[in-house]
mmCIF file of C-alpha atoms and ligand atoms in Angstrom:
data_model
loop_
_atom_site.group_PDB
_atom_site.id
_atom_site.type_symbol
_atom_site.label_atom_id
_atom_site.label_comp_id
_atom_site.label_asym_id
_atom_site.label_seq_id
_atom_site.Cartn_x
_atom_site.Cartn_y
_atom_site.Cartn_z
ATOM 1 C CA MET A 1 -24.129 -13.725 -12.755
ATOM 2 C CA SER A 2 -24.184 -16.662 -14.974
ATOM 3 C CA PRO A 3 -20.888 -18.975 -15.572
ATOM 4 C CA SER A 4 -20.189 -18.423 -19.612
ATOM 5 C CA PRO A 5 -18.832 -21.689 -21.362
ATOM 6 C CA SER A 6 -14.598 -20.789 -20.775
ATOM 7 C CA SER A 7 -15.470 -19.558 -17.006
ATOM 8 C CA ARG A 8 -16.706 -22.224 -15.927
ATOM 9 C CA ALA A 9 -12.970 -23.618 -15.935
ATOM 10 C CA VAL A 10 -11.525 -20.651 -14.422
ATOM 11 C CA ARG A 11 -10.652 -21.807 -11.064
ATOM 12 C CA PHE A 12 -9.185 -19.489 -7.569
ATOM 13 C CA ALA A 13 -6.658 -20.603 -5.176
ATOM 14 C CA VAL A 14 -6.392 -17.504 -2.314
ATOM 15 C CA VAL A 15 -2.641 -17.473 -0.846
ATOM 16 C CA GLY A 16 -4.102 -15.910 2.334
ATOM 17 C CA ASN A 17 -4.911 -15.850 6.107
ATOM 18 C CA PRO A 18 -8.411 -17.993 5.982
ATOM 19 C CA GLY A 19 -10.871 -15.441 7.980
ATOM 20 C CA ASN A 20 -8.673 -13.123 6.742
ATOM 21 C CA ARG A 21 -11.712 -10.465 5.532
ATOM 22 C CA ARG A 22 -10.429 -9.406 2.805
ATOM 23 C CA VAL A 23 -10.032 -13.553 1.412
ATOM 24 C CA THR A 24 -13.244 -13.654 2.630
ATOM 25 C CA MET A 25 -14.575 -10.861 0.021
ATOM 26 C CA PHE A 26 -12.834 -12.226 -2.880
ATOM 27 C CA ALA A 27 -14.232 -15.384 -2.150
ATOM 28 C CA ASP A 28 -17.733 -14.137 -1.869
ATOM 29 C CA ALA A 29 -16.885 -12.534 -5.485
ATOM 30 C CA VAL A 30 -15.877 -15.965 -7.171
ATOM 31 C CA LEU A 31 -18.979 -17.248 -5.639
ATOM 32 C CA ALA A 32 -21.040 -14.820 -7.114
ATOM 33 C CA ALA A 33 -19.673 -15.296 -10.797
ATOM 34 C CA GLY A 34 -20.554 -18.906 -10.474
ATOM 35 C CA LEU A 35 -17.905 -19.985 -9.879
ATOM 36 C CA PRO A 36 -16.536 -23.170 -7.280
ATOM 37 C CA ALA A 37 -15.426 -21.887 -4.207
ATOM 38 C CA PRO A 38 -11.168 -20.174 -4.286
ATOM 39 C CA ARG A 39 -9.077 -23.480 -2.959
ATOM 40 C CA ILE A 40 -7.723 -21.154 0.581
ATOM 41 C CA VAL A 41 -3.304 -21.096 0.994
ATOM 42 C CA ALA A 42 -3.337 -21.013 3.762
ATOM 43 C CA TRP A 43 0.414 -18.470 4.813
ATOM 44 C CA ARG A 44 0.814 -20.953 7.890
ATOM 45 C CA ASP A 45 1.619 -23.868 5.684
ATOM 46 C CA VAL A 46 3.370 -22.184 2.978
ATOM 47 C CA LEU A 47 5.588 -21.126 5.383
ATOM 48 C CA ARG A 48 6.297 -24.915 6.080
ATOM 49 C CA GLY A 49 6.526 -25.860 1.813
ATOM 50 C CA ALA A 50 3.084 -26.874 1.542
ATOM 51 C CA TYR A 51 1.136 -25.748 -1.259
ATOM 52 C CA GLY A 52 -1.030 -27.893 -3.104
ATOM 53 C CA PHE A 53 -1.670 -26.393 -6.293
ATOM 54 C CA THR A 54 -3.443 -27.480 -9.402
ATOM 55 C CA PRO A 55 -2.760 -27.845 -12.863
ATOM 56 C CA GLY A 56 -4.967 -24.265 -14.073
ATOM 57 C CA GLU A 57 -5.589 -23.195 -11.281
ATOM 58 C CA LEU A 58 -5.263 -18.509 -10.590
ATOM 59 C CA VAL A 59 -3.948 -18.022 -7.768
ATOM 60 C CA ARG A 60 -3.969 -14.714 -5.931
ATOM 61 C CA VAL A 61 -1.551 -13.648 -3.409
ATOM 62 C CA ASP A 62 -2.986 -11.638 -1.102
ATOM 63 C CA SER A 63 -1.517 -10.397 2.307
ATOM 64 C CA PRO A 64 0.622 -12.204 5.068
ATOM 65 C CA GLY A 65 -1.053 -9.806 7.738
ATOM 66 C CA GLU A 66 -3.206 -10.629 11.489
ATOM 67 C CA ASP A 67 -2.274 -14.338 12.063
ATOM 68 C CA PRO A 68 0.435 -13.714 14.703
ATOM 69 C CA GLU A 69 2.019 -16.797 13.920
ATOM 70 C CA VAL A 70 2.719 -16.088 10.345
ATOM 71 C CA ASP A 71 3.884 -12.446 11.720
ATOM 72 C CA ARG A 72 6.157 -14.132 14.509
ATOM 73 C CA ALA A 73 7.263 -16.345 11.363
ATOM 74 C CA LEU A 74 7.654 -13.125 9.332
ATOM 75 C CA ARG A 75 9.428 -10.967 11.391
ATOM 76 C CA GLY A 76 11.224 -12.899 13.594
ATOM 77 C CA GLY A 77 9.253 -13.033 16.945
ATOM 78 C CA GLY A 78 8.967 -9.974 18.986
ATOM 79 C CA ASP A 79 6.026 -7.825 20.024
ATOM 80 C CA PRO A 80 3.956 -7.449 17.384
ATOM 81 C CA THR A 81 3.258 -3.780 17.385
ATOM 82 C CA ARG A 82 7.076 -3.204 17.208
ATOM 83 C CA VAL A 83 8.147 -0.745 13.921
ATOM 84 C CA GLU A 84 12.072 -2.319 14.168
ATOM 85 C CA GLY A 85 12.045 -5.690 12.637
ATOM 86 C CA SER A 86 10.730 -4.155 9.030
ATOM 87 C CA ALA A 87 13.999 -5.389 6.595
ATOM 88 C CA LEU A 88 13.634 -8.862 7.738
ATOM 89 C CA TRP A 89 9.742 -8.815 7.097
ATOM 90 C CA TYR A 90 10.311 -8.274 4.133
ATOM 91 C CA ARG A 91 13.286 -10.750 3.230
ATOM 92 C CA ARG A 92 10.548 -13.750 4.536
ATOM 93 C CA PHE A 93 8.324 -12.680 2.433
ATOM 94 C CA THR A 94 9.715 -12.247 -0.485
ATOM 95 C CA ASP A 95 11.599 -14.825 -0.744
ATOM 96 C CA ALA A 96 8.194 -16.750 0.221
ATOM 97 C CA VAL A 97 6.676 -14.875 -2.687
ATOM 98 C CA GLN A 98 9.026 -16.932 -4.564
ATOM 99 C CA GLN A 99 8.860 -20.022 -3.075
ATOM 100 C CA VAL A 100 5.064 -19.424 -4.020
ATOM 101 C CA ALA A 101 5.524 -19.153 -7.539
ATOM 102 C CA ARG A 102 8.199 -21.629 -8.296
ATOM 103 C CA ALA A 103 5.211 -24.079 -7.303
ATOM 104 C CA ALA A 104 3.126 -22.759 -9.046
ATOM 105 C CA ALA A 105 5.106 -23.013 -11.855
ATOM 106 C CA GLU A 106 5.847 -25.943 -11.109
ATOM 107 C CA VAL A 107 2.236 -27.729 -11.745
ATOM 108 C CA GLY A 108 1.112 -24.870 -14.292
ATOM 109 C CA ALA A 109 -0.434 -22.817 -11.760
ATOM 110 C CA THR A 110 -0.292 -19.205 -12.952
ATOM 111 C CA LEU A 111 -0.190 -16.299 -10.263
ATOM 112 C CA LEU A 112 -2.424 -13.408 -10.415
ATOM 113 C CA ASP A 113 0.383 -11.580 -8.436
ATOM 114 C CA ASP A 114 3.654 -10.914 -10.132
ATOM 115 C CA PRO A 115 6.517 -11.786 -7.464
ATOM 116 C CA GLN A 116 8.906 -9.096 -9.310
ATOM 117 C CA ASP A 117 5.825 -6.512 -8.841
ATOM 118 C CA ILE A 118 5.343 -7.722 -5.376
ATOM 119 C CA ALA A 119 8.902 -7.065 -4.521
ATOM 120 C CA VAL A 120 8.898 -3.881 -5.937
ATOM 121 C CA LEU A 121 5.773 -2.756 -3.754
ATOM 122 C CA PHE A 122 7.250 -3.653 -0.953
ATOM 123 C CA ASP A 123 9.862 -1.050 -0.507
ATOM 124 C CA LYS A 124 8.892 2.415 -1.160
ATOM 125 C CA ARG A 125 12.575 3.100 -2.441
ATOM 126 C CA ARG A 126 12.138 1.240 -5.322
ATOM 127 C CA CYS A 127 8.662 1.627 -6.312
ATOM 128 C CA HIS A 128 9.235 5.863 -5.794
ATOM 129 C CA ALA A 129 12.171 4.876 -8.223
ATOM 130 C CA ARG A 130 9.804 2.817 -10.362
ATOM 131 C CA LEU A 131 6.796 5.755 -10.608
ATOM 132 C CA LEU A 132 10.001 8.196 -11.765
ATOM 133 C CA ALA A 133 11.474 6.952 -14.278
ATOM 134 C CA ALA A 134 7.905 6.132 -15.709
ATOM 135 C CA GLY A 135 6.447 9.605 -15.765
ATOM 136 C CA VAL A 136 4.667 9.601 -13.515
ATOM 137 C CA HIS A 137 4.621 12.618 -10.674
ATOM 138 C CA VAL A 138 5.450 11.669 -6.997
ATOM 139 C CA PRO A 139 7.454 14.002 -4.405
ATOM 140 C CA PRO A 140 10.646 14.932 -4.769
ATOM 141 C CA ALA A 141 12.759 12.195 -3.013
ATOM 142 C CA LEU A 142 16.511 11.942 -1.253
ATOM 143 C CA THR A 143 18.250 9.228 -3.490
ATOM 144 C CA GLY A 144 21.125 7.868 -1.271
ATOM 145 C CA PRO A 145 20.364 6.179 2.211
ATOM 146 C CA VAL A 146 19.970 7.341 4.679
ATOM 147 C CA HIS A 147 22.000 6.534 7.904
ATOM 148 C CA GLY A 148 20.695 7.749 11.009
ATOM 149 C CA TRP A 149 19.306 11.973 12.347
ATOM 150 C CA ASP A 150 22.660 13.235 10.865
ATOM 151 C CA ASP A 151 23.007 12.147 7.601
ATOM 152 C CA LEU A 152 19.627 12.363 7.430
ATOM 153 C CA ARG A 153 19.219 16.944 8.760
ATOM 154 C CA GLU A 154 22.609 16.610 6.291
ATOM 155 C CA GLN A 155 20.879 15.267 3.191
ATOM 156 C CA LEU A 156 17.416 17.079 3.428
ATOM 157 C CA ARG A 157 19.519 20.631 4.282
ATOM 158 C CA ALA A 158 21.521 19.982 0.816
ATOM 159 C CA ALA A 159 17.882 19.106 -0.507
ATOM 160 C CA ARG A 160 16.435 22.648 0.626
ATOM 161 C CA MET A 161 14.260 20.368 1.552
ATOM 162 C CA PRO A 162 12.356 21.482 5.595
ATOM 163 C CA ARG A 163 9.381 18.796 4.933
ATOM 164 C CA ALA A 164 9.798 15.550 4.615
ATOM 165 C CA PHE A 165 8.166 12.549 5.351
ATOM 166 C CA VAL A 166 10.138 10.053 5.576
ATOM 167 C CA LYS A 167 8.875 6.130 6.034
ATOM 168 C CA PRO A 168 10.272 3.126 6.799
ATOM 169 C CA ALA A 169 11.519 1.726 3.758
ATOM 170 C CA HIS A 170 8.818 -2.090 3.963
ATOM 171 C CA GLY A 171 6.336 -0.497 6.067
ATOM 172 C CA SER A 172 2.418 -0.029 5.125
ATOM 173 C CA SER A 173 -0.156 1.084 7.352
ATOM 174 C CA ALA A 174 1.628 4.241 8.629
ATOM 175 C CA ALA A 175 4.065 2.342 10.610
ATOM 176 C CA GLY A 176 7.108 4.202 11.806
ATOM 177 C CA VAL A 177 6.249 7.239 9.583
ATOM 178 C CA VAL A 178 7.348 9.926 10.510
ATOM 179 C CA ALA A 179 6.077 13.538 9.228
ATOM 180 C CA LEU A 180 9.456 16.507 9.595
ATOM 181 C CA GLU A 181 9.223 19.749 9.639
ATOM 182 C CA PHE A 182 12.408 22.594 10.628
ATOM 183 C CA GLY A 183 10.857 26.230 11.352
ATOM 184 C CA GLY A 184 13.639 28.295 12.796
ATOM 185 C CA PRO A 185 16.429 27.808 14.131
ATOM 186 C CA GLY A 186 16.558 24.521 16.645
ATOM 187 C CA ARG A 187 13.384 24.601 15.725
ATOM 188 C CA LEU A 188 11.685 21.424 14.912
ATOM 189 C CA ARG A 189 8.872 18.819 14.437
ATOM 190 C CA ALA A 190 7.818 15.228 14.300
ATOM 191 C CA THR A 191 4.778 13.932 13.434
ATOM 192 C CA THR A 192 4.175 10.469 14.661
ATOM 193 C CA SER A 193 2.109 7.278 15.415
ATOM 194 C CA VAL A 194 5.083 5.848 16.854
ATOM 195 C CA GLU A 195 5.349 5.823 20.580
ATOM 196 C CA ARG A 196 8.961 5.821 21.726
ATOM 197 C CA THR A 197 9.809 4.054 25.166
ATOM 198 C CA ALA A 198 11.432 5.420 28.079
ATOM 199 C CA ASP A 199 14.501 2.484 27.562
ATOM 200 C CA GLY A 200 14.366 3.507 23.349
ATOM 201 C CA ARG A 201 11.874 1.228 21.984
ATOM 202 C CA LEU A 202 9.499 1.683 19.391
ATOM 203 C CA PHE A 203 5.774 0.596 18.822
ATOM 204 C CA ASN A 204 3.153 1.259 16.383
ATOM 205 C CA SER A 205 0.097 3.493 18.465
ATOM 206 C CA LEU A 206 -3.235 3.853 17.095
ATOM 207 C CA ARG A 207 -2.471 8.002 18.714
ATOM 208 C CA VAL A 208 -0.599 10.404 16.762
ATOM 209 C CA ARG A 209 1.769 12.970 18.630
ATOM 210 C CA ARG A 210 4.819 14.800 17.529
ATOM 211 C CA TYR A 211 8.595 15.318 20.123
ATOM 212 C CA GLU A 212 9.989 18.390 19.142
ATOM 213 C CA ASP A 213 13.085 17.586 20.904
ATOM 214 C CA GLU A 214 16.106 16.473 18.919
ATOM 215 C CA ARG A 215 17.512 14.603 20.873
ATOM 216 C CA GLU A 216 14.585 12.146 21.213
ATOM 217 C CA VAL A 217 13.804 12.497 16.970
ATOM 218 C CA ALA A 218 16.978 12.190 16.760
ATOM 219 C CA ALA A 219 16.845 8.577 18.372
ATOM 220 C CA LEU A 220 13.946 7.661 17.111
ATOM 221 C CA VAL A 221 15.723 8.236 13.248
ATOM 222 C CA ASP A 222 18.489 6.474 14.104
ATOM 223 C CA THR A 223 16.603 3.412 15.499
ATOM 224 C CA LEU A 224 13.955 3.376 12.653
ATOM 225 C CA ALA A 225 16.583 4.061 9.333
ATOM 226 C CA GLY A 226 18.219 -0.117 11.076
ATOM 227 C CA ASP A 227 15.360 -1.159 8.569
ATOM 228 C CA GLY A 228 16.220 1.069 5.396
ATOM 229 C CA LEU A 229 13.963 4.931 4.795
ATOM 230 C CA HIS A 230 12.457 6.344 2.524
ATOM 231 C CA VAL A 231 12.389 9.505 2.635
ATOM 232 C CA GLU A 232 10.107 12.426 0.127
ATOM 233 C CA ARG A 233 9.333 16.180 0.280
ATOM 234 C CA TRP A 234 6.359 16.713 2.254
ATOM 235 C CA LEU A 235 3.284 18.175 0.044
ATOM 236 C CA PRO A 236 1.242 20.400 0.757
ATOM 237 C CA LYS A 237 -1.881 18.160 0.308
ATOM 238 C CA ALA A 238 -5.365 19.820 0.300
ATOM 239 C CA ALA A 239 -7.932 19.673 2.146
ATOM 240 C CA GLN A 240 -11.653 18.973 3.484
ATOM 241 C CA HIS A 241 -13.197 21.321 5.979
ATOM 242 C CA GLY A 242 -9.859 22.075 7.193
ATOM 243 C CA ARG A 243 -8.944 18.017 7.084
ATOM 244 C CA ALA A 244 -6.142 17.141 4.323
ATOM 245 C CA ALA A 245 -6.992 14.676 2.547
ATOM 246 C CA ASP A 246 -5.701 12.435 0.185
ATOM 247 C CA LEU A 247 -7.394 9.600 -2.467
ATOM 248 C CA ARG A 248 -7.252 5.611 -2.195
ATOM 249 C CA VAL A 249 -7.652 4.701 -6.185
ATOM 250 C CA VAL A 250 -8.195 1.191 -6.425
ATOM 251 C CA VAL A 251 -6.619 0.325 -9.803
ATOM 252 C CA VAL A 252 -7.829 -3.600 -11.440
ATOM 253 C CA GLY A 253 -6.798 -4.963 -15.148
ATOM 254 C CA GLY A 254 -5.470 -1.329 -15.285
ATOM 255 C CA ARG A 255 -8.442 0.369 -15.274
ATOM 256 C CA ALA A 256 -8.721 2.894 -12.199
ATOM 257 C CA THR A 257 -12.465 1.066 -10.698
ATOM 258 C CA HIS A 258 -12.921 2.597 -7.229
ATOM 259 C CA ALA A 259 -12.225 5.528 -5.384
ATOM 260 C CA VAL A 260 -12.340 6.632 -2.246
ATOM 261 C CA VAL A 261 -11.117 10.322 -0.341
ATOM 262 C CA ARG A 262 -9.418 9.333 3.241
ATOM 263 C CA THR A 263 -8.889 13.218 5.453
ATOM 264 C CA SER A 264 -7.763 13.885 8.906
ATOM 265 C CA ARG A 265 -6.815 16.090 11.090
ATOM 266 C CA SER A 266 -3.626 14.877 11.338
ATOM 267 C CA PRO A 267 -1.170 14.889 8.173
ATOM 268 C CA MET A 268 -1.504 10.816 8.719
ATOM 269 C CA THR A 269 -4.939 10.023 6.481
ATOM 270 C CA ASN A 270 -4.641 6.341 7.702
ATOM 271 C CA LEU A 271 -8.050 5.183 8.853
ATOM 272 C CA HIS A 272 -7.107 3.939 11.909
ATOM 273 C CA LEU A 273 -5.383 7.134 12.981
ATOM 274 C CA GLY A 274 -8.369 8.682 13.339
ATOM 275 C CA GLY A 275 -8.762 9.405 9.103
ATOM 276 C CA SER A 276 -12.282 9.081 8.857
ATOM 277 C CA ARG A 277 -14.310 8.850 4.748
ATOM 278 C CA GLY A 278 -14.303 12.580 2.687
ATOM 279 C CA ASP A 279 -16.986 13.242 0.179
ATOM 280 C CA LEU A 280 -15.712 11.888 -3.308
ATOM 281 C CA ALA A 281 -18.245 14.461 -5.020
ATOM 282 C CA ALA A 282 -16.778 17.084 -3.174
ATOM 283 C CA ALA A 283 -13.383 16.599 -4.783
ATOM 284 C CA ARG A 284 -13.783 15.819 -7.401
ATOM 285 C CA ALA A 285 -16.841 19.107 -7.954
ATOM 286 C CA ALA A 286 -12.652 20.545 -6.164
ATOM 287 C CA THR A 287 -10.772 19.418 -8.700
ATOM 288 C CA GLU A 288 -12.630 20.429 -11.924
ATOM 289 C CA ALA A 289 -13.358 23.845 -10.249
ATOM 290 C CA ALA A 290 -9.607 24.433 -10.562
ATOM 291 C CA GLY A 291 -9.105 23.400 -14.110
ATOM 292 C CA LEU A 292 -7.750 19.990 -13.840
ATOM 293 C CA GLY A 293 -10.567 17.807 -14.811
ATOM 294 C CA TRP A 294 -11.547 14.079 -12.709
ATOM 295 C CA GLU A 295 -9.002 12.425 -15.441
ATOM 296 C CA ALA A 296 -5.820 13.806 -14.256
ATOM 297 C CA LEU A 297 -6.331 11.652 -10.891
ATOM 298 C CA THR A 298 -7.733 7.807 -12.880
ATOM 299 C CA GLY A 299 -5.301 8.890 -15.508
ATOM 300 C CA ILE A 300 -2.338 9.089 -13.171
ATOM 301 C CA SER A 301 -4.032 6.202 -11.389
ATOM 302 C CA GLU A 302 -3.673 3.902 -14.056
ATOM 303 C CA GLN A 303 -0.609 5.103 -14.542
ATOM 304 C CA ALA A 304 1.040 4.619 -11.188
ATOM 305 C CA ALA A 305 -0.328 0.884 -12.431
ATOM 306 C CA ALA A 306 0.942 0.685 -15.278
ATOM 307 C CA CYS A 307 4.130 0.233 -13.793
ATOM 308 C CA PHE A 308 3.187 -3.294 -12.443
ATOM 309 C CA PRO A 309 1.798 -4.625 -15.535
ATOM 310 C CA GLY A 310 1.606 -8.706 -14.224
ATOM 311 C CA THR A 311 -0.009 -7.503 -11.186
ATOM 312 C CA LEU A 312 -4.330 -7.606 -11.047
ATOM 313 C CA CYS A 313 -5.263 -4.706 -8.646
ATOM 314 C CA VAL A 314 -3.318 -2.402 -7.474
ATOM 315 C CA GLY A 315 -4.849 0.399 -4.611
ATOM 316 C CA VAL A 316 -3.384 3.727 -6.017
ATOM 317 C CA ASP A 317 -2.852 6.095 -2.832
ATOM 318 C CA VAL A 318 -2.817 10.341 -4.502
ATOM 319 C CA LEU A 319 -2.183 12.452 -2.483
ATOM 320 C CA PRO A 320 -4.120 16.462 -4.195
ATOM 321 C CA GLY A 321 -1.971 18.998 -3.180
ATOM 322 C CA THR A 322 -2.958 22.180 -2.053
ATOM 323 C CA GLY A 323 -6.397 23.403 -4.141
ATOM 324 C CA TRP A 324 -6.706 20.355 -5.774
ATOM 325 C CA ARG A 325 -4.505 21.614 -8.589
ATOM 326 C CA ARG A 326 -2.227 18.961 -9.304
ATOM 327 C CA PHE A 327 -2.123 14.943 -7.830
ATOM 328 C CA ALA A 328 1.004 13.535 -6.843
ATOM 329 C CA VAL A 329 1.221 8.958 -6.539
ATOM 330 C CA GLY A 330 2.203 8.141 -2.623
ATOM 331 C CA GLU A 331 2.996 5.243 -2.918
ATOM 332 C CA VAL A 332 1.348 1.423 -4.482
ATOM 333 C CA ASN A 333 -0.162 -0.563 -2.579
ATOM 334 C CA ALA A 334 -0.131 -4.561 -3.643
ATOM 335 C CA PHE A 335 -2.659 -5.556 -1.351
ATOM 336 C CA GLY A 336 -5.251 -2.637 -0.964
ATOM 337 C CA ASP A 337 -7.431 -1.626 1.821
ATOM 338 C CA LEU A 338 -10.393 -3.379 2.828
ATOM 339 C CA LEU A 339 -13.853 -0.954 1.275
ATOM 340 C CA PRO A 340 -16.920 -2.916 1.882
ATOM 341 C CA ARG A 341 -20.068 -1.711 0.029
ATOM 342 C CA LEU A 342 -17.999 0.627 -2.481
ATOM 343 C CA THR A 343 -19.377 0.673 -5.783
ATOM 344 C CA GLY A 344 -16.995 1.243 -8.747
ATOM 345 C CA LEU A 345 -17.059 5.109 -10.554
ATOM 346 C CA PRO A 346 -19.447 6.432 -13.053
ATOM 347 C CA GLY A 347 -18.030 5.251 -16.455
ATOM 348 C CA SER A 348 -15.155 2.475 -14.866
ATOM 349 C CA GLY A 349 -17.346 -1.111 -16.044
ATOM 350 C CA ALA A 350 -17.568 -1.866 -12.363
ATOM 351 C CA GLU A 351 -20.934 1.408 -11.155
ATOM 352 C CA GLU A 352 -22.564 -2.222 -10.045
ATOM 353 C CA GLN A 353 -19.467 -4.132 -8.097
ATOM 354 C CA ASP A 354 -17.058 -4.397 -5.145
ATOM 355 C CA THR A 355 -13.688 -3.908 -5.800
ATOM 356 C CA TYR A 356 -13.192 -7.543 -5.563
ATOM 357 C CA ALA A 357 -15.693 -7.891 -8.153
ATOM 358 C CA ALA A 358 -14.663 -6.073 -10.292
ATOM 359 C CA GLN A 359 -11.291 -8.482 -10.410
ATOM 360 C CA VAL A 360 -13.484 -11.205 -10.711
ATOM 361 C CA THR A 361 -14.973 -9.698 -14.190
ATOM 362 C CA ALA A 362 -11.489 -8.720 -14.689
ATOM 363 C CA VAL A 363 -9.506 -12.195 -14.624
ATOM 364 C CA LEU A 364 -12.781 -13.880 -16.542
ATOM 365 C CA ARG A 365 -12.626 -10.578 -19.507
ATOM 366 C CA ARG A 366 -8.871 -11.918 -19.649
ATOM 367 C CA GLU A 367 -9.407 -15.282 -19.816
ATOM 368 C CA ARG A 368 -12.298 -15.330 -22.507
ATOM 369 C CA HIS A 369 -9.605 -12.838 -24.277
ATOM 370 C CA ARG A 370 -6.897 -15.526 -23.948
ATOM 371 C CA ALA A 371 -9.369 -18.501 -24.872
ATOM 372 C CA THR A 372 -11.085 -16.526 -28.138
ATOM 373 C CA SER A 373 -7.186 -16.032 -28.727
ATOM 374 C CA ALA A 374 -6.419 -19.516 -28.396
ATOM 375 C CA ALA A 375 -9.019 -20.621 -30.941
HETATM 376 N N1 LIG B 1 5.369 13.182 0.323
HETATM 377 C C1 LIG B 1 3.955 13.230 1.260
HETATM 378 N N2 LIG B 1 3.284 14.762 1.467
HETATM 379 C C2 LIG B 1 2.592 14.856 1.802
HETATM 380 N N3 LIG B 1 2.082 13.141 3.114
HETATM 381 C C3 LIG B 1 2.023 12.234 3.274
HETATM 382 C C4 LIG B 1 3.061 12.420 1.548
HETATM 383 N N4 LIG B 1 3.250 10.791 1.741
HETATM 384 C C5 LIG B 1 2.849 10.462 2.425
HETATM 385 N N5 LIG B 1 1.722 11.051 2.714
HETATM 386 C C6 LIG B 1 0.313 10.570 3.524
HETATM 387 O O1 LIG B 1 1.360 10.195 4.997
HETATM 388 C C7 LIG B 1 0.315 8.586 5.688
HETATM 389 C C8 LIG B 1 0.984 7.896 4.870
HETATM 390 O O2 LIG B 1 1.598 7.135 4.278
HETATM 391 P P1 LIG B 1 1.895 6.531 2.402
HETATM 392 O O3 LIG B 1 3.434 6.370 2.220
HETATM 393 O O4 LIG B 1 0.920 5.980 2.318
HETATM 394 O O5 LIG B 1 2.660 4.950 4.011
HETATM 395 P P2 LIG B 1 1.588 3.266 4.772
HETATM 396 O O6 LIG B 1 2.508 2.551 3.474
HETATM 397 O O7 LIG B 1 2.447 3.665 5.454
HETATM 398 O O8 LIG B 1 0.460 3.829 4.495
HETATM 399 C C9 LIG B 1 -0.240 8.301 3.830
HETATM 400 O O9 LIG B 1 -2.110 9.283 4.514
HETATM 401 C C10 LIG B 1 -0.145 10.098 2.857
HETATM 402 O O10 LIG B 1 -1.514 11.202 2.711
HETATM 403 MG MG1 LIG B 2 -0.596 4.270 2.765
#
């Protein structure tokens, strides 16, 4: 693509971790559009108060993850796989994003992600509440704070919610997520990738396991509750080849452009926990056979993304109900998955593009629009 006269003036900066694949892929997409390479502003430097934004720069904020030094600074040290500390991480991370916004505003650079949106997207309770208020179909959730196991058990009983997803409010990548089900009297099962050591410490592992002893589950939940919990009804998900399925839909500039199906033998479909790519065409056929229409999927994803109008690109986790008869939004992610080489949905306008190229195109479209409406 050759740059149009107005796009020649576009300069990007990315706040991210140098060498991170998401950052590299975005930089490649910028170069492929004939634009100068984006300036990479390292999270390490941001945390020391060094930004160096220049007037007119368009600043994309990317994940601070996957850099041990940055991770230690945000989480306050300790083992990187430990589950506790997400509330502190959230406070420091959202503070840092505010500082980025302030530094950008001072010199007249523009953020492509709204700091207020980011603060909501990284709090599953606030994200859920915002979606619900906008009429997006989400799983019913407990509304009050959860103080620990006894409190949770009582609240679930009162809400008639025998199967629930218990999620750390500030978690991602299924860290600390527990799928909980009460069977008959005294019967209980918790499915999670959290490993509890003999001395009671919690670590995220790559293996999904089950706990059925109430004392063990209680200890797990009591510890998790310290960082804040979001609890919602466990929706029975549609399946492909006997594996539970959900969809990750990427919405760029308000438009659902890319989608993948993720399937797993466990209730969590996250790829690092043994989830794998499912069959999107089969999901579409099943949805249409159920009489729902594929627009239901793009529609609910765009409706969810519209709750975050200041954010260029979001990844929406869509939960298909049993039989592909209804969709609900499980969560909205600010930074999205790495989806290399995935091209866009038919009719999305991004048929030939990966998610990064689609973002660059959306920004250029917007800049052209600004230029013409200012002229
Ligand atoms: N209410 C729910 N009912 C059924 N499955 C759910 C529900 N919430 C989340 N899941 C599943 O759990 C996994 C992780 O949940 P998610 O909210 O996306 O957290 P994370 O930010 O850790 O990825 C996803 O694979 C999703 O399909
Ligand atoms: Mg998710």
